[in-house]
Amino acid sequence: MVMDNADHPGNGLAQFPDQATTPTAVVDAQGIVTGWSSGAQRLLGYRHEDVVGLPVAHLLGGNADAALDFSADLGGRSRPIQLRHQDGHHMEAEVQAYASIDREGNAQWLIVVTAPPPWPGRHREPRPRKDEATTEEAFAQSHLPVMIYDAELRALRGSAGAARELGITEEQMRGRRVTDILPPHICTTVEEGMRRVFETGEPERFQVHGRPRHGARDRYWTVSVSPLKNPAGRVRHVQLIALDVTEQHEARERLLLLNDVSAQVGSTLDVTRTAQEMADVAVGRLADFISIDLLDGLFRGGEPGPSAGGSVALRRAAQQSVLPGIPEALIQPGEVDYYPESSPPARCLATGRSSLHRTLDEAIESWQVADPGRARKVRDFGMHSIMVIPLCARGITLGVAVLVRHRRRDSFDEDDLLLAEEIAARAAVAVDNARRFTRERTTALALQRSLLPQRLAAQEAAEVAYRYLPARSRAGLGGDWFDVIPLSSARVALVVGDVVGHGLRASATMGRLRTAVRTLADVDLPPEELLVHLDDLVTHLRAEEDTASDPELEIVTDLIATCLYLVYDPVSRRCTAAGAGHPPPAVVTPDGKAEFIDLPAGPPLGVGGLPFEAIEWEVPQGSRLVLYTDGLVEVPEHDLGRGMALLRRRLERPARSLEDTCDDLVRSLLPAQPSDDVALLIARTRALDAGQVDTWDLPSDPAAVADARAKVSRRLADWGLEEVVFTAELVVSELVTNAIRYGTPPVQLRLIRDTALICEVSDGSSTAPHMRRARMFDEGGRGLLLVAQFAERWGTRHRAGGKTIWAEVGLQDERS
């Protein structure tokens, strides 16, 4: 209530200033305002009914709590204090408090502003009240849609911008709810937002999408709902402002679409998949239907050439639609589509320029006349807007993309054309990269397969199965290889290797290493010595590349390879192996137990100057030897150790055949698209029983030659090989004579019956024999020449205690 003198009887209030002009207030003992003068209203802007009943702290600025103890702080004295104006700004004034009691005898304070502003340098004037007429004009003429709603969510006011967007006058808006004006999905969002503002008193902002009136285009709006409060802080109305952000939204969507194109198109180096990725990204966000046709040669990695005149034939690479099943399409991916010479796609391919059309355009109408089937699709689906975009890369047009709208009512515009051109340009680069990768991969694969074994050489020491899987990654083919090499004395060499790197260089290096391994294997070097020579070869190859490399071509000349060389002897049933930075072989015994051989870890080939060490172990007959490259066990899903553990578990599973084992390992250990080459070689060992081998120790005496011939003759008769007795006796006689004459004791003769008859003579000398040309009257010098003529193969094998000269005599039943 407004305070007057009757509120303070008997307290000498006559001495106080005129309360009608002096700012005064009455505050009870709890700090609640109980009186308010007109002077206080003029000073702070609060009306009597807005202040009475509120805590006095509401009127104080600064530290309000400290100002509540008037007896301590003022006590009849005057001091400056911060006051808060209704509009929020603070001011300083000199305030004095006088103690009194009310009618009920309760303590209260009369607060008097003894020196109100202005004081020089210590205040700012209250902001003047806005001219109501100016405010009304500003609201009415605002070009922004502004609405005022009451607690029942009914419109009280609407700006000129709101009337323009809604298509109705302000008088028609008043008293109507949002649901009476806007589409349902917009109404729900807006009304829920206004209710929350009434409940919380906090402003809100949200997005809506739709048409504000019938016939308008889709728009995007940012809607702000703000509370309008009375002086007591209660929300009486809400203000709604809608800002059209359609252009910003579309620009953001274009940027997001381009970003998605960059991230999603070209994820694989496959021409068809790349085109399909472009179609998948663009449909639904830019077009309702899209088809992408490419020149036929691209699918084989060929370089596209200039198109000839006449009808243009393009192969469908990809297509997509917002409709299930893509019913707009005339053909399926992989099929050829023919475009008349005058049609927009044909002209686009010839000129490399894009075009924007309506279906009523002359160009589209003439195209429909020349292509009735396509015209029927246009009519059936109501296609009304078309863009034809070239896919150009490196100045070459690779194909054409046709984008169509039939579900969206808005036609393509120039901004859409620019966006489509940018999408097509990025996709074209990816398509061209895929084409070039296809060409290089096809070339590398052809080279690599020509360098790998076309068929394995015949041998009886082991049953063999193998798999080779080229990489399917961007890096291209690797340099993995394998080989099975028959050796002397019925032995066999199993080898796998891996050239570090990918592409044609790795394939070519692989071929050179495989040839070198075969050459060194023919010399019958032990595994560790073979790897030493192979290491020297890699070092020389790298030196040659360093000399010939061109810095401008950025050729990487680091040449590193790994290799595992294993020799199995079916007579002794022993394996000898050495490795150069390669994963160890696995052995699966006949009882199904698998283990990895603890092979000494040798350095990779190309490091140079480091030794290799071989290990030897016995293998039960029927065991499986498993050699592989790291691509089988080291994949993105797990590391090498995890892969080897999985390999061991798969090898211990029962398998019907070696082929089944290979298939199972490839299927279970590798992803669908291997990132590295894989070479896998599995051999099941065989053994020659004692009845197929006979060994004799011979004295170092020329007389032993006749005894050796006799022993050989009897053993061949026991084996039923009488037809080769003469040849075998001749070969053995020459080899034994050579060992006794030129070698050193001990001398040993061994016969092995396998697919051929193998005759071996060993002695303690490390000097290798060689053929020489004998003169007409020479008594010697023809022994090895005779051996070479009568034997199918012969050679020398060095061992720790000397050498072994061997010769193979063919058996007639094997030749028939």
Coordinates of C-alpha atoms in Angstrom, one line a residue, residues 33-372:
V33 CA 8.4 -4.1 1.7
T34 CA 5.1 -3.0 3.2
G35 CA 5.0 0.6 2.0
W36 CA 6.0 2.5 -1.2
S37 CA 5.7 6.2 -2.0
S38 CA 5.1 7.9 -5.3
G39 CA 8.6 9.4 -5.1
A40 CA 10.1 5.9 -4.8
Q41 CA 8.1 4.9 -7.9
R42 CA 9.5 7.8 -9.8
L43 CA 13.0 7.0 -8.7
L44 CA 13.1 3.3 -9.4
G45 CA 10.2 2.8 -11.8
Y46 CA 8.3 0.2 -9.7
R47 CA 4.6 0.7 -9.1
H48 CA 3.2 0.3 -5.6
E49 CA 1.4 -3.0 -6.5
D50 CA 4.5 -4.4 -8.1
V51 CA 6.7 -3.9 -5.0
V52 CA 4.7 -4.4 -1.9
G53 CA 5.1 -7.9 -0.6
L54 CA 8.5 -8.4 -2.2
P55 CA 11.8 -8.7 -0.2
V56 CA 13.7 -5.5 -0.1
A57 CA 16.8 -7.3 -1.5
H58 CA 14.9 -7.3 -4.8
L59 CA 15.4 -3.5 -4.9
L60 CA 19.1 -3.5 -3.8
G61 CA 22.1 -3.8 -6.1
G62 CA 25.5 -5.2 -5.0
N63 CA 25.6 -7.2 -1.8
A64 CA 21.9 -7.1 -0.9
D65 CA 22.2 -9.4 2.2
A66 CA 24.4 -6.9 4.0
A67 CA 21.9 -4.2 3.7
L68 CA 19.1 -5.9 5.6
D69 CA 20.4 -5.1 9.0
F70 CA 19.4 -1.5 9.1
S71 CA 20.2 -0.9 12.8
A72 CA 23.8 -2.0 12.3
D73 CA 24.4 -0.5 8.9
L74 CA 22.5 2.8 9.1
G75 CA 21.3 3.3 12.7
G76 CA 19.9 6.7 11.8
R77 CA 23.0 7.6 9.8
S78 CA 23.0 8.3 6.1
R79 CA 25.3 6.3 3.8
P80 CA 25.4 5.4 0.0
I81 CA 23.8 2.2 -1.2
Q82 CA 23.2 0.5 -4.5
L83 CA 19.6 0.5 -5.8
R84 CA 18.3 -1.5 -8.8
H85 CA 16.0 0.3 -11.3
Q86 CA 13.1 -1.5 -12.9
D87 CA 14.9 -1.7 -16.2
G88 CA 17.8 -3.5 -14.6
H89 CA 20.5 -0.7 -14.3
H90 CA 22.0 0.1 -10.9
M91 CA 22.2 3.5 -9.2
E92 CA 23.7 4.9 -6.0
A93 CA 21.8 7.0 -3.5
E94 CA 22.2 8.2 0.1
V95 CA 19.8 6.3 2.3
Q96 CA 18.8 6.8 6.0
A97 CA 16.7 4.3 8.1
Y98 CA 14.4 5.2 11.0
A99 CA 13.1 2.6 13.4
S100 CA 9.3 2.5 14.1
I101 CA 6.5 0.1 14.9
D102 CA 3.3 -0.7 13.0
R103 CA -0.3 -0.8 14.3
E104 CA 0.2 -4.3 15.7
G105 CA 3.3 -3.2 17.6
N106 CA 5.8 -5.0 15.3
A107 CA 9.1 -3.4 14.4
Q108 CA 9.6 -1.8 11.1
W109 CA 11.9 0.7 9.3
L110 CA 11.2 3.8 7.3
I111 CA 13.7 4.0 4.6
V112 CA 14.3 7.5 3.2
V113 CA 16.5 8.4 0.2
T114 CA 18.1 11.6 1.6
A115 CA 20.2 12.4 -1.5
P116 CA 18.9 10.8 -4.7
P117 CA 20.8 11.0 -8.0
P118 CA 22.0 12.9 -9.9
W119 CA 25.4 13.1 -8.2
P120 CA 28.3 14.1 -10.5
G121 CA 30.4 11.1 -11.6
R122 CA 28.4 8.6 -9.5
H123 CA 25.3 7.7 -11.4
R124 CA 23.7 7.2 -14.8
E125 CA 20.3 8.4 -15.6
P126 CA 17.4 5.9 -15.9
R127 CA 16.8 5.0 -19.5
P128 CA 13.8 7.0 -20.9
R129 CA 10.7 5.1 -21.7
K130 CA 10.2 4.3 -25.4
D131 CA 7.7 6.1 -27.3
E132 CA 4.7 3.8 -27.5
A133 CA 3.7 5.0 -31.0
T134 CA 7.2 4.3 -32.4
T135 CA 7.1 0.8 -30.8
E136 CA 3.8 0.1 -32.3
E137 CA 4.9 1.2 -35.8
A138 CA 8.1 -0.9 -35.5
F139 CA 6.1 -4.0 -34.6
A140 CA 3.5 -3.6 -37.2
Q141 CA 5.9 -2.9 -40.0
S142 CA 8.5 -5.6 -39.1
H143 CA 9.5 -7.6 -42.2
L144 CA 10.2 -10.6 -39.9
P145 CA 7.3 -12.9 -38.9
V146 CA 6.7 -11.9 -35.3
M147 CA 3.7 -13.2 -33.3
I148 CA 2.4 -12.6 -29.7
Y149 CA 0.5 -15.5 -28.0
D150 CA -1.4 -15.6 -24.8
A151 CA -1.4 -18.4 -22.2
E152 CA -4.1 -20.2 -24.2
L153 CA -1.8 -20.2 -27.2
R154 CA -4.0 -17.8 -29.1
A155 CA -2.6 -15.1 -31.3
L156 CA -2.8 -11.5 -29.9
R157 CA -0.7 -9.7 -32.5
G158 CA 1.1 -10.4 -35.8
S159 CA 3.7 -8.4 -37.6
A160 CA 3.5 -7.4 -41.3
G161 CA 6.1 -10.2 -42.0
A162 CA 3.9 -12.8 -40.4
A163 CA 0.9 -11.7 -42.4
R164 CA 3.0 -11.9 -45.6
E165 CA 4.3 -15.4 -44.9
L166 CA 1.0 -16.8 -43.7
G167 CA -1.0 -15.2 -46.4
I168 CA -3.6 -13.7 -44.0
T169 CA -4.1 -10.4 -42.3
E170 CA -3.4 -9.6 -38.7
E171 CA -7.1 -9.4 -38.0
Q172 CA -7.5 -12.9 -39.4
M173 CA -4.7 -14.1 -37.1
R174 CA -6.1 -12.8 -33.8
G175 CA -7.7 -15.3 -31.6
R176 CA -6.5 -18.3 -33.7
R177 CA -4.2 -21.0 -32.5
V178 CA -1.2 -22.3 -34.5
T179 CA -3.2 -25.4 -35.4
D180 CA -5.7 -23.2 -37.2
I181 CA -3.0 -21.7 -39.5
L182 CA 0.0 -24.1 -40.0
P183 CA 0.4 -27.7 -41.1
P184 CA 0.0 -30.3 -38.3
H185 CA 3.7 -31.4 -38.1
I186 CA 4.8 -27.7 -37.7
C187 CA 1.9 -27.0 -35.2
T188 CA 3.0 -29.7 -32.8
T189 CA 6.6 -28.5 -32.6
V190 CA 5.6 -24.8 -32.2
E191 CA 2.9 -25.3 -29.6
E192 CA 5.0 -27.7 -27.5
G193 CA 7.8 -25.1 -27.6
M194 CA 5.5 -22.3 -26.4
R195 CA 4.1 -24.4 -23.6
R196 CA 7.6 -25.1 -22.3
V197 CA 8.4 -21.4 -22.4
F198 CA 5.2 -20.7 -20.3
E199 CA 6.2 -23.4 -17.8
T200 CA 10.0 -22.6 -17.5
G201 CA 10.1 -18.9 -18.3
E202 CA 13.2 -19.6 -20.4
P203 CA 13.5 -18.8 -24.2
E204 CA 13.7 -21.7 -26.7
R205 CA 14.9 -22.1 -30.2
F206 CA 14.1 -24.9 -32.7
Q207 CA 13.9 -25.7 -36.3
V208 CA 10.8 -26.4 -38.4
H209 CA 10.4 -27.4 -42.0
G210 CA 7.4 -27.1 -44.3
R211 CA 5.1 -24.8 -46.3
P212 CA 3.6 -21.8 -44.3
R213 CA 0.7 -21.7 -46.7
H214 CA -0.8 -23.6 -49.5
G215 CA 1.1 -23.3 -52.8
A216 CA 4.3 -22.0 -51.1
R217 CA 7.6 -24.0 -51.5
D218 CA 9.2 -25.9 -48.7
R219 CA 11.0 -23.7 -46.4
Y220 CA 13.3 -24.1 -43.3
W221 CA 12.7 -21.8 -40.3
T222 CA 14.5 -21.1 -37.1
V223 CA 11.8 -20.3 -34.6
S224 CA 12.6 -18.4 -31.4
V225 CA 10.0 -18.3 -28.6
S226 CA 10.7 -15.8 -25.8
P227 CA 8.7 -15.1 -22.6
L228 CA 7.1 -11.7 -21.9
K229 CA 7.0 -11.2 -18.2
N230 CA 5.2 -8.8 -15.9
P231 CA 7.1 -6.9 -13.2
A232 CA 6.5 -9.7 -10.8
G233 CA 8.4 -12.1 -13.1
R234 CA 5.5 -14.1 -14.2
V235 CA 5.1 -15.1 -17.9
R236 CA 2.0 -13.3 -19.3
H237 CA 2.6 -13.8 -23.0
V238 CA 5.2 -15.4 -25.4
Q239 CA 6.7 -13.8 -28.4
L240 CA 7.4 -16.0 -31.5
I241 CA 9.9 -14.9 -34.2
A242 CA 10.5 -17.1 -37.3
L243 CA 13.6 -16.6 -39.4
D244 CA 13.8 -18.1 -42.9
V245 CA 17.0 -20.1 -43.1
T246 CA 16.2 -22.0 -46.2
E247 CA 19.3 -20.7 -48.1
Q248 CA 21.6 -21.4 -45.3
H249 CA 20.1 -24.9 -44.8
E250 CA 20.5 -25.7 -48.5
A251 CA 24.0 -24.4 -48.6
R252 CA 24.8 -26.5 -45.5
E253 CA 23.2 -29.6 -47.1
R254 CA 25.2 -29.0 -50.3
L255 CA 28.4 -28.9 -48.3
L256 CA 27.4 -32.1 -46.4
L257 CA 26.6 -33.8 -49.6
L258 CA 30.0 -32.9 -51.1
N259 CA 31.7 -34.0 -47.9
D260 CA 29.8 -37.4 -48.1
V261 CA 30.9 -37.7 -51.7
S262 CA 34.5 -37.2 -50.8
A263 CA 34.2 -39.7 -47.9
Q264 CA 32.1 -42.4 -49.6
V265 CA 32.8 -42.3 -53.3
G266 CA 36.0 -44.1 -54.3
S267 CA 36.2 -46.4 -51.2
T268 CA 37.3 -49.2 -53.5
L269 CA 39.3 -49.3 -56.7
D270 CA 36.4 -50.9 -58.6
V271 CA 34.9 -49.0 -61.5
T272 CA 31.3 -50.3 -61.0
R273 CA 31.4 -50.0 -57.3
T274 CA 32.7 -46.4 -57.5
A275 CA 29.8 -45.4 -59.9
Q276 CA 27.3 -47.0 -57.6
E277 CA 28.6 -45.1 -54.6
M278 CA 28.0 -41.9 -56.4
A279 CA 24.4 -42.9 -57.3
D280 CA 23.7 -43.9 -53.7
V281 CA 24.9 -40.6 -52.3
A282 CA 23.1 -38.4 -54.7
V283 CA 19.7 -40.1 -54.8
G284 CA 17.2 -38.8 -52.2
R285 CA 19.3 -35.7 -51.4
L286 CA 19.6 -34.2 -54.9
A287 CA 17.7 -36.3 -57.4
D288 CA 14.9 -38.9 -57.3
F289 CA 16.5 -41.1 -60.0
I290 CA 20.0 -41.2 -61.3
S291 CA 21.7 -43.4 -64.0
I292 CA 25.5 -43.5 -64.6
D293 CA 26.7 -44.8 -68.0
L294 CA 30.4 -45.2 -68.8
L295 CA 32.4 -46.0 -71.9
D296 CA 32.7 -49.7 -72.3
G297 CA 36.5 -49.8 -72.4
L298 CA 36.7 -48.4 -68.8
F299 CA 35.5 -51.6 -67.3
R300 CA 38.6 -53.4 -68.8
G301 CA 41.0 -50.6 -67.7
G302 CA 41.3 -49.2 -71.2
E303 CA 42.0 -45.5 -72.0
P304 CA 38.8 -43.9 -73.3
G305 CA 39.1 -42.4 -76.8
P306 CA 37.0 -39.8 -78.7
S307 CA 33.5 -41.0 -79.5
A308 CA 32.5 -41.4 -83.1
G309 CA 29.4 -39.9 -84.6
G310 CA 26.0 -41.5 -84.7
S311 CA 24.2 -43.3 -81.9
V312 CA 26.2 -43.6 -78.7
A313 CA 26.5 -46.9 -76.9
L314 CA 27.3 -46.6 -73.1
R315 CA 27.4 -49.4 -70.5
R316 CA 25.2 -48.9 -67.5
A317 CA 27.6 -48.7 -64.5
A318 CA 25.1 -47.8 -61.8
Q319 CA 21.6 -46.5 -61.1
Q320 CA 19.5 -45.7 -58.0
S321 CA 16.0 -44.4 -57.2
V322 CA 13.9 -43.2 -54.3
L323 CA 11.4 -45.9 -55.4
P324 CA 11.9 -49.6 -54.5
G325 CA 13.2 -51.7 -57.3
I326 CA 14.3 -48.7 -59.5
P327 CA 11.2 -48.9 -61.8
E328 CA 12.3 -45.9 -63.8
A329 CA 15.3 -47.8 -65.4
L330 CA 15.1 -49.2 -68.9
I331 CA 18.1 -51.5 -68.5
Q332 CA 20.1 -53.1 -65.7
P333 CA 23.7 -52.4 -64.6
G334 CA 26.1 -54.1 -67.0
E335 CA 23.9 -53.8 -70.0
V336 CA 24.4 -51.3 -72.9
D337 CA 22.2 -48.3 -73.4
Y338 CA 22.0 -46.5 -76.8
Y339 CA 21.5 -42.8 -77.0
P340 CA 20.5 -41.0 -80.2
E341 CA 23.1 -38.6 -81.6
S342 CA 20.9 -35.6 -81.0
S343 CA 20.0 -36.6 -77.4
P344 CA 21.4 -34.6 -74.4
P345 CA 23.6 -37.5 -73.2
A346 CA 25.2 -37.9 -76.6
R347 CA 25.8 -34.2 -76.9
C348 CA 27.1 -34.1 -73.3
L349 CA 29.6 -37.0 -74.1
A350 CA 30.8 -35.2 -77.2
T351 CA 31.1 -31.7 -75.8
G352 CA 31.9 -32.5 -72.1
R353 CA 29.4 -29.8 -71.0
S354 CA 26.5 -30.3 -68.7
S355 CA 22.9 -29.2 -69.4
L356 CA 19.7 -28.5 -67.4
H357 CA 16.3 -29.3 -68.9
R358 CA 12.6 -29.4 -68.3
T359 CA 10.6 -32.2 -69.9
L360 CA 8.9 -29.6 -72.1
D361 CA 12.2 -28.5 -73.6
E362 CA 12.7 -29.0 -77.3
A363 CA 15.8 -31.2 -76.7
I364 CA 13.9 -33.5 -74.3
E365 CA 10.9 -33.7 -76.6
S366 CA 13.0 -34.7 -79.6
W367 CA 14.8 -37.3 -77.5
Q368 CA 11.4 -38.8 -76.5
V369 CA 10.3 -38.9 -80.1
A370 CA 13.5 -40.9 -81.0
D371 CA 13.2 -43.1 -77.9
P372 CA 9.6 -44.1 -77.3

